[in-house]
mmCIF file of C-alpha atoms in Angstrom:
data_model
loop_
_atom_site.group_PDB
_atom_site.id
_atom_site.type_symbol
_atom_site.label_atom_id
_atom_site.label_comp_id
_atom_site.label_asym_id
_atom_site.label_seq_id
_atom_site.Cartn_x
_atom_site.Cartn_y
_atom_site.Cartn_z
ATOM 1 C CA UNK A 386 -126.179 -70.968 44.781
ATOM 2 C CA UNK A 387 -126.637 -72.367 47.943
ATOM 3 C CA UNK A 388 -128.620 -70.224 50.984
ATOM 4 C CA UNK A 389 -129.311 -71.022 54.646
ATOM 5 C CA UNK A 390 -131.657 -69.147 56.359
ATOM 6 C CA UNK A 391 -132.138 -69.189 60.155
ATOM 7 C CA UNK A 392 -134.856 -68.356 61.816
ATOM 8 C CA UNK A 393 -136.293 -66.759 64.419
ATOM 9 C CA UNK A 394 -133.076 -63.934 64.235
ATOM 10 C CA UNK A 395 -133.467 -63.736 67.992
ATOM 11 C CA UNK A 396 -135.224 -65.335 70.597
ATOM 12 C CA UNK A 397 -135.557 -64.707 74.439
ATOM 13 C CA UNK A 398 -136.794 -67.216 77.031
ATOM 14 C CA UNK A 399 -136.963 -68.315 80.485
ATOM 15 C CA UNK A 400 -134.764 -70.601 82.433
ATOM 16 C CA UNK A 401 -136.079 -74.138 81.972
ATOM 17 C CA UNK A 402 -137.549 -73.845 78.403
ATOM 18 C CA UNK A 403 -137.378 -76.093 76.253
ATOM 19 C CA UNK A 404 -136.809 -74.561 72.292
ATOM 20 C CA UNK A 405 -136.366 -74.848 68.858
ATOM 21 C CA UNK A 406 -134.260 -73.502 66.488
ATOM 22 C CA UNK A 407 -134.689 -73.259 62.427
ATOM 23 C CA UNK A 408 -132.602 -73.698 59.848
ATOM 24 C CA UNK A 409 -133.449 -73.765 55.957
ATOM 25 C CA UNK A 410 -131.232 -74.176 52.742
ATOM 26 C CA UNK A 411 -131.704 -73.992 48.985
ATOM 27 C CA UNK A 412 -130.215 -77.163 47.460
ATOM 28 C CA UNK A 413 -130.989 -80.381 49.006
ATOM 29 C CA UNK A 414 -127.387 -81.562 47.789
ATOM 30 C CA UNK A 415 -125.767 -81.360 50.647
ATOM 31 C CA UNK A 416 -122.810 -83.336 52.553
ATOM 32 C CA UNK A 417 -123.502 -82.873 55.738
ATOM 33 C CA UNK A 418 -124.848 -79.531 58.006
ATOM 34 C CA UNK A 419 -123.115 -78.563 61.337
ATOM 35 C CA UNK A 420 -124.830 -76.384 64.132
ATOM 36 C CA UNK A 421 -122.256 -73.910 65.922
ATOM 37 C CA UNK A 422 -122.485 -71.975 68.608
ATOM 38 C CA UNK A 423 -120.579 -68.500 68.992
ATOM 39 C CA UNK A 424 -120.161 -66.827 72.229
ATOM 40 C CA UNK A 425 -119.298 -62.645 71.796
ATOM 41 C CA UNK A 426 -115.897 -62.187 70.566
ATOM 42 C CA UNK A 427 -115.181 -65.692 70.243
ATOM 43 C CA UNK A 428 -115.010 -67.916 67.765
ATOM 44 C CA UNK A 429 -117.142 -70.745 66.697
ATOM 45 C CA UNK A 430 -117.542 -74.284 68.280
ATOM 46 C CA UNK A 431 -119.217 -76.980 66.821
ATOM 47 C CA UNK A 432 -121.995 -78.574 68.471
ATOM 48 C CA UNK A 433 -123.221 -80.814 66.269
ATOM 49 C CA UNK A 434 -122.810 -82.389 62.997
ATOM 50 C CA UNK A 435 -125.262 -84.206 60.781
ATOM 51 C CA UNK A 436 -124.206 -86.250 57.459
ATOM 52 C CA UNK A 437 -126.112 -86.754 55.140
ATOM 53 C CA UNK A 438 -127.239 -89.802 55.113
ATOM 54 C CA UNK A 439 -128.345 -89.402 59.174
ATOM 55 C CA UNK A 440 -131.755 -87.741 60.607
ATOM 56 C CA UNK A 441 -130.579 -86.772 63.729
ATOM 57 C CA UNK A 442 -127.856 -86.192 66.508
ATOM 58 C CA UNK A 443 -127.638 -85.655 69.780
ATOM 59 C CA UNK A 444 -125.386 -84.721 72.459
ATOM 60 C CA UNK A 445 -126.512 -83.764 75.953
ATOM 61 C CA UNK A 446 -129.513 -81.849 76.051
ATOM 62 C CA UNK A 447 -128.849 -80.548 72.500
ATOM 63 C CA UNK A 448 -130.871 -83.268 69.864
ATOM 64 C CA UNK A 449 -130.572 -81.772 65.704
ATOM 65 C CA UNK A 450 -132.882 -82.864 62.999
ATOM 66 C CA UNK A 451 -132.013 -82.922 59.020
ATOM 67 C CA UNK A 452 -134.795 -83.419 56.569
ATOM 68 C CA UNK A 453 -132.603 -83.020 53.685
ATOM 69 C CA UNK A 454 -135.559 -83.722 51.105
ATOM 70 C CA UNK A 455 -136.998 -80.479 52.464
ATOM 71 C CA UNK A 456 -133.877 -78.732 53.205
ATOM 72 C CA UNK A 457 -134.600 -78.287 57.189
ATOM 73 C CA UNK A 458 -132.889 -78.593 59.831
ATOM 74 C CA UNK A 459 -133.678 -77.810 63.864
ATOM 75 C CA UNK A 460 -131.697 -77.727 66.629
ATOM 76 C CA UNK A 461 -133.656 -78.441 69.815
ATOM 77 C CA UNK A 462 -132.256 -77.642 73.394
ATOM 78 C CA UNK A 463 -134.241 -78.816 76.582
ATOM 79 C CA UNK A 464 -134.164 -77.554 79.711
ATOM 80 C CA UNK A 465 -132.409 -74.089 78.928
ATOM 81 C CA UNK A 466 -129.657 -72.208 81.051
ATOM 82 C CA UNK A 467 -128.522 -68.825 80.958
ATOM 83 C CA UNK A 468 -124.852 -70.348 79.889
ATOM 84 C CA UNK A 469 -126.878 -71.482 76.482
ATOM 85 C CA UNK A 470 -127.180 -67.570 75.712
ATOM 86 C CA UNK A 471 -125.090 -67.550 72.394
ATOM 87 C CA UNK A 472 -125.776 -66.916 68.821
ATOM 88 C CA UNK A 473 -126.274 -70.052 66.934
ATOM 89 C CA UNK A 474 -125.350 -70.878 63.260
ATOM 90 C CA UNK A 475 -126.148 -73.699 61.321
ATOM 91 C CA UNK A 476 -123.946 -74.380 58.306
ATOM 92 C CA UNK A 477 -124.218 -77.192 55.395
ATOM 93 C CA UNK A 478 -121.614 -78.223 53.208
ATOM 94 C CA UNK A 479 -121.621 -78.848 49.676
ATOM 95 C CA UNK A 480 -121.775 -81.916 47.677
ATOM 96 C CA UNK A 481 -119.679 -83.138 45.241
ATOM 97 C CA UNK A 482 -116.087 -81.871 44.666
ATOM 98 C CA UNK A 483 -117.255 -79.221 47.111
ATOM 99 C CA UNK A 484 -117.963 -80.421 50.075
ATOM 100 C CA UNK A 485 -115.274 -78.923 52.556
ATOM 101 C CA UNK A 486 -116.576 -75.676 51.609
ATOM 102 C CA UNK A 487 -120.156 -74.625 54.240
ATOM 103 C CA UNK A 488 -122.545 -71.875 53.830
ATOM 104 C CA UNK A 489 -123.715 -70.659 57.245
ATOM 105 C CA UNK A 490 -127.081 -68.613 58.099
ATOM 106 C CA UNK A 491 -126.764 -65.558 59.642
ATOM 107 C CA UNK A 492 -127.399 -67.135 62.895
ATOM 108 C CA UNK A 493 -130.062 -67.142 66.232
ATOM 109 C CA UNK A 494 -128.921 -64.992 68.897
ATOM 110 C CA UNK A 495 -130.337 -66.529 71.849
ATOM 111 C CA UNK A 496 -130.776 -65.244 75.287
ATOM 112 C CA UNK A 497 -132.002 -67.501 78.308
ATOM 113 C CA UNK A 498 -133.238 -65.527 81.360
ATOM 114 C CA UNK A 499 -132.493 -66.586 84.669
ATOM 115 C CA UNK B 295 -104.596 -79.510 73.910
ATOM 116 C CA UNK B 296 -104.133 -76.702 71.974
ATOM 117 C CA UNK B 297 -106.821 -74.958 69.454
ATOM 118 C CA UNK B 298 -106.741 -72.943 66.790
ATOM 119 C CA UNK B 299 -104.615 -69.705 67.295
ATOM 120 C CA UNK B 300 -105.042 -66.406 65.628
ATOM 121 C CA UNK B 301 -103.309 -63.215 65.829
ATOM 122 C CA UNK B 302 -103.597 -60.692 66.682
ATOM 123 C CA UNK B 303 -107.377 -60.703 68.279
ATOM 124 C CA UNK B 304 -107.757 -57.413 66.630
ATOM 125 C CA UNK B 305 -106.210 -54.886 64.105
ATOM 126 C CA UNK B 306 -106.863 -51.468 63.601
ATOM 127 C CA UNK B 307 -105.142 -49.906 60.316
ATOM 128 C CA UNK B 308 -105.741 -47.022 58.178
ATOM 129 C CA UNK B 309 -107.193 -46.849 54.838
ATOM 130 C CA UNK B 310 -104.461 -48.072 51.998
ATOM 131 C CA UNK B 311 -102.218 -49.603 54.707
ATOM 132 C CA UNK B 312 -101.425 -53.587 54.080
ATOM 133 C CA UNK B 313 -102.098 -56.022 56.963
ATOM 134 C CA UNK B 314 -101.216 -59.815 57.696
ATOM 135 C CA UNK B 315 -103.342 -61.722 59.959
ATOM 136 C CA UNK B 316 -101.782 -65.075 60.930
ATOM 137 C CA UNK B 317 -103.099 -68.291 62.090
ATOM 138 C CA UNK B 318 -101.721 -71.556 63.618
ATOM 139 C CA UNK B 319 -103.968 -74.929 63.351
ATOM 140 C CA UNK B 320 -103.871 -77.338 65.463
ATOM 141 C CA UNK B 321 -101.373 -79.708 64.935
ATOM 142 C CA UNK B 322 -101.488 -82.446 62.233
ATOM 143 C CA UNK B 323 -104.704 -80.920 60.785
ATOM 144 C CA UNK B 324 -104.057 -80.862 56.900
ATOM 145 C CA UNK B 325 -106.957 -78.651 55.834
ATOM 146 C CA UNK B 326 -107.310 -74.790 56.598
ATOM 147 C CA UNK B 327 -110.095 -72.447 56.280
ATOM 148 C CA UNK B 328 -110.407 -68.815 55.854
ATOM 149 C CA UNK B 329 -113.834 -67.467 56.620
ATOM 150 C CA UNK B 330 -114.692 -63.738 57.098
ATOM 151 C CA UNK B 331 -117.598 -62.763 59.031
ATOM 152 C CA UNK B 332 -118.771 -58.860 58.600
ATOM 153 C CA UNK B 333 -121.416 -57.357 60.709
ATOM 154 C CA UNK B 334 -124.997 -58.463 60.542
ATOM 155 C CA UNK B 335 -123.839 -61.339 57.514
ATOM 156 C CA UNK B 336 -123.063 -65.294 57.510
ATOM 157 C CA UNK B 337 -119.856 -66.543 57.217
ATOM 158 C CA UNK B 338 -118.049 -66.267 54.001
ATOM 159 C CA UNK B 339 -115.909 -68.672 52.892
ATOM 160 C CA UNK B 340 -112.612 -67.128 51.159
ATOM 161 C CA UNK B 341 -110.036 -69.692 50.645
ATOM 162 C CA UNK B 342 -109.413 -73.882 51.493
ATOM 163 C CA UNK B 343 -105.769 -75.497 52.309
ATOM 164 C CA UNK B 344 -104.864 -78.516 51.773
ATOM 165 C CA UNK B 345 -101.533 -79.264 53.407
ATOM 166 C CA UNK B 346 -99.576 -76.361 51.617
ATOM 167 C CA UNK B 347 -101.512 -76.137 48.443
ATOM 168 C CA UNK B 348 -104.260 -73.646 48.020
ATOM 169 C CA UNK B 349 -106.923 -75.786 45.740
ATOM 170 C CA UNK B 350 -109.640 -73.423 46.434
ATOM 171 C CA UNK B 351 -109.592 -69.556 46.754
ATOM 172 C CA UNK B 352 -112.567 -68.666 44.928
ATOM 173 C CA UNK B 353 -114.017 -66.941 48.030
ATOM 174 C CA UNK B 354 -110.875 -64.021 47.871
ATOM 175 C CA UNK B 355 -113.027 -60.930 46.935
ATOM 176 C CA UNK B 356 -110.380 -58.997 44.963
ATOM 177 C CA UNK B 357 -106.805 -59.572 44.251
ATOM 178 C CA UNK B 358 -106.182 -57.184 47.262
ATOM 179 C CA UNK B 359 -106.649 -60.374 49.427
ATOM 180 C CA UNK B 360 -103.652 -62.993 49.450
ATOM 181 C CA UNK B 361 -103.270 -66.281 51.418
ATOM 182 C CA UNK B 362 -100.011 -68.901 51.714
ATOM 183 C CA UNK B 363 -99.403 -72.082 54.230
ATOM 184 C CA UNK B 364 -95.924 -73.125 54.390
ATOM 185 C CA UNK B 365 -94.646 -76.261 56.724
ATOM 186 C CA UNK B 366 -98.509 -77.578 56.799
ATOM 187 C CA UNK B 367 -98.837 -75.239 59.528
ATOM 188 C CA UNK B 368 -99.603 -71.825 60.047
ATOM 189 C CA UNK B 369 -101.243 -69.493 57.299
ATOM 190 C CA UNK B 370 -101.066 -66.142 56.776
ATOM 191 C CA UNK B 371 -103.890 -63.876 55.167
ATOM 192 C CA UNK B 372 -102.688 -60.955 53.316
ATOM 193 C CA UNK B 373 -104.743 -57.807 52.415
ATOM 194 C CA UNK B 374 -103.134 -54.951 50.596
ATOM 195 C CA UNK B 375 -104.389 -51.767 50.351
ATOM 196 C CA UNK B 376 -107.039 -52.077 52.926
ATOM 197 C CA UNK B 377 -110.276 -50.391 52.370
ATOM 198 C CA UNK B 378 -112.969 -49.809 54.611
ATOM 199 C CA UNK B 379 -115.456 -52.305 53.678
ATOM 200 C CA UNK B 380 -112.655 -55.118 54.474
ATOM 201 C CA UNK B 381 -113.735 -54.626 57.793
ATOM 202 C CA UNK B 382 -114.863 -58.054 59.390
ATOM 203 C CA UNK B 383 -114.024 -61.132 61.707
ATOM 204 C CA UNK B 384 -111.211 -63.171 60.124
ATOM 205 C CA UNK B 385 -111.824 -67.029 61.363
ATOM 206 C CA UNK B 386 -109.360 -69.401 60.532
ATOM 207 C CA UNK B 387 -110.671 -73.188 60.941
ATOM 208 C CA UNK B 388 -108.751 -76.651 60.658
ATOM 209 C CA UNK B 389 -109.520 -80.088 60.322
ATOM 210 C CA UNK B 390 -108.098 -83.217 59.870
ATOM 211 C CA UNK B 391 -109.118 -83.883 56.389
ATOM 212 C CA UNK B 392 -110.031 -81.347 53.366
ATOM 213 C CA UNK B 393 -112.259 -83.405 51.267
ATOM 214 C CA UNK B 394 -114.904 -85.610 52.665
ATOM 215 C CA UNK B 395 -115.296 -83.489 55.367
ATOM 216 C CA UNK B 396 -116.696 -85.951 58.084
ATOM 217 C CA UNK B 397 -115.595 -83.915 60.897
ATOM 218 C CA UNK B 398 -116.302 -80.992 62.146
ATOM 219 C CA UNK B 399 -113.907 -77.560 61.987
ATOM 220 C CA UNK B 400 -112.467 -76.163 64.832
ATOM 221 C CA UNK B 401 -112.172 -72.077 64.514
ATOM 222 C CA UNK B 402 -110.191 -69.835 65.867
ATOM 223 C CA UNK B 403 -111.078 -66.607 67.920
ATOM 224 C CA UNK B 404 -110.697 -65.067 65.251
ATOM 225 C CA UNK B 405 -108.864 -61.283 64.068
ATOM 226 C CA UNK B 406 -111.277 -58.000 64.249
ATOM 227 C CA UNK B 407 -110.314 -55.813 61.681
ATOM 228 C CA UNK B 408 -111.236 -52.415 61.769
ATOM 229 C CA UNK B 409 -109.879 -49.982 58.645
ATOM 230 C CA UNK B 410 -110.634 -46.683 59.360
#
């Protein structure tokens, strides 16, 4: 059974920052992995998705890794702002006959401090 | 353009009561997604559309929980008999294509369900 761990489970920083967050899974046999972001009482919205076959993406200021061999993932974010405070989940989907289904981690609440 | 649309934004029901939480896709995605999300967990997955048809609902966690599509649009999730431990974020995601899923899912707000 597939599991994605996230970590740290929180992080606080200063304006400006630049950071890193972690993301881990079980089985390397995966389709692709998506990072989301989740503001409070909202739903999700997808930041950034990875396939498979790819070792990075990036959009803005937001760049994501995948070592699938390993089973890592990070999502890095320069230059922080407070708007980037959000809890942050990293999902992978499954491979095979499978593969719309994801697993998320239980997320990285992050906080940036003006 | 229009997103995903879920209502209502929250529910609060007693113990034993049914409830239907309802969402709309965006339009001309084929595939749907249920996902609960309960305090402090991940994501679960409960149950995958494709246009009408329901090939995956291995996620429900008892036959309590229900789910139909009709018209390749909206979907409603049915729980019957509500206990407390259904309590959770209900996220409803589409896509434009179930299988070789390429692109990413756009969710909902999603329906806070509270069964006290």
């Amino acid at each position: 059974k597939q599991e994605v761990t996230q970590i740290p489970a929180a992080l606080s920083v200063p304006e400006g920052e630049n950071l890193v967050l972690n993301c881990s899974f079980t089985d390397s046999a995966i389709y692709n992995l998506q990072w989301f972001r989740q503001d409070p009482g909202k739903g999700l919205t997808s930041l950034l998705l990875i396939q498979s076959s790819q070792r990075e993406q990036t959009s803005g200021r937001l760049n994501a890794s995948l070592d699938k061999s390993s089973g890592r993932s990070t999502l890095y974010i320069a230059a922080s702002q407070p708007g980037d405070s959000a809890t942050y989940l990293c999902a992978v989907s499954g491979s095979g006959g499978s593969n719309y289904k994801l697993t998320f981690g239980k997320g990285t609440l992050l906080t940036v401090n003006p | 353009g229009a997103g995903v649309s879920q209502s209502p934004s929250n529910k609060v029901t007693e113990k034993g009561k049914d409830v239907e939480l309802r969402c709309d896709p965006i339009s001309g995605h084929t595939a749907l997604y249920w996902y609960r999300q309960r305090l402090g967990q991940g994501l679960e997955f409960l149950i995958y559309f494709q246009g009408n048809s329901a090939p995956d609902k291995s996620g429900l966690p008892s036959d309590r929980f229900s789910a139909e599509r009709t018209g390749e649009s909206v979907s409603t999730l049915t729980i019957q008999r509500t206990q407390q431990e259904d309590s959770a974020v209900y996220l409803c995601a589409s896509s434009p294509q179930g299988r070789q899923l390429g692109t990413p899912l756009h969710f909902g707000n999603g329906t806070r369900l509270t069964v006290t």
